[in-house]
Amino acid sequence: MKADLHLHTTASDGRLSPQELVRLALEVGLDVIAITDHDTVDGVDPALDAARMYDRITVIPGVEINTDVPKGEVHILGYFVDYHDDEFRTELLRLRNARRDRARKMVGKLHELGMKVEWNRVQELATGGALCRPHLARALVEKGYVKSEQEAFNKYIGHNGPAYVERRKLVPMEAVRLITNAKGLPVLAHPEDIPDLDSLLNELCNIGLRGIEIYYKDYGIDTINKLIQYASKYNLIATGGTDYHAFGDGLEVMIGNALAPSDSVMRLFTLAGRSI
């Protein structure tokens, strides 16, 4: 079984529509994918509809929630969430509104720096989905202020950049509870650089964390082995995925090149009471 459990669509900052992503997943031979857009589940239904047309791939309804810790961010993935749950969707809407407010303030800061990025163009690039910093980065590239989106983050809109603005975020415990309240399975995303990971895992496992993303993008064998030890210590499911956005920059790890182990996928389905 080939499963990529960390994928983004145009519902947040991905470049492919949910339907296009499903087709690409089929082309590369995937059996299971998870749609995990930032702070939104709007891509789930279109992906599920597309998967039914082909009947050769299973889509897990998911989400990725960005949270705050003192020295940065922690991202929590949620698998098999009840994406129609009203309270869940209301909280995700609050988070998306906070993203939009932050982006508008960042446009203002860019103007102060002499970079006349148009707010309407940033909204167009978001195509009605969750407005994320990569949309600002694309606008900066279009205007010629930077040569790449990575340069936009490095120079202007990254955490220490002159145009960066904080936004309202949950803390990790709140995100785990939000996902579990929506009948989902919370998993810690790309944990390699999280400070004091052991303490965080101890805290989150006590309130329902079910997995940890180990096979991620281009994680090396040393990182993978270290994370496997954490998974064993806390009895967490070892998941994996590429975090694919279809950036088309030649640097991104392609969909299907970081996979969750088959037994891990089966454990997730069993915990969710679902069949593949």
Tab-separated table of C-alpha atoms in Angstrom, residues 102-115 156-157 161-166:
chain	number	residue	atom	x	y	z
A	102	ARG	CA	-2.589	39.103	9.128
A	103	ALA	CA	-2.021	39.059	5.365
A	104	ARG	CA	-3.680	42.455	4.949
A	105	LYS	CA	-1.419	43.940	7.633
A	106	MET	CA	1.610	42.384	5.960
A	107	VAL	CA	0.631	44.005	2.663
A	108	GLY	CA	0.581	47.310	4.540
A	109	LYS	CA	4.078	46.671	5.886
A	110	LEU	CA	5.328	45.779	2.428
A	111	HIS	CA	3.951	49.087	1.151
A	112	GLU	CA	5.891	50.888	3.885
A	113	LEU	CA	9.006	49.113	2.596
A	114	GLY	CA	8.311	50.414	-0.898
A	115	MET	CA	6.883	47.190	-2.309
A	156	TYR	CA	10.566	39.931	4.112
A	157	ILE	CA	7.744	37.680	5.309
A	161	GLY	CA	11.307	39.558	8.408
A	162	PRO	CA	10.447	43.276	8.392
A	163	ALA	CA	6.967	42.623	6.951
A	164	TYR	CA	6.064	39.723	9.253
A	165	VAL	CA	2.935	40.035	11.406
A	166	GLU	CA	1.803	37.586	14.071
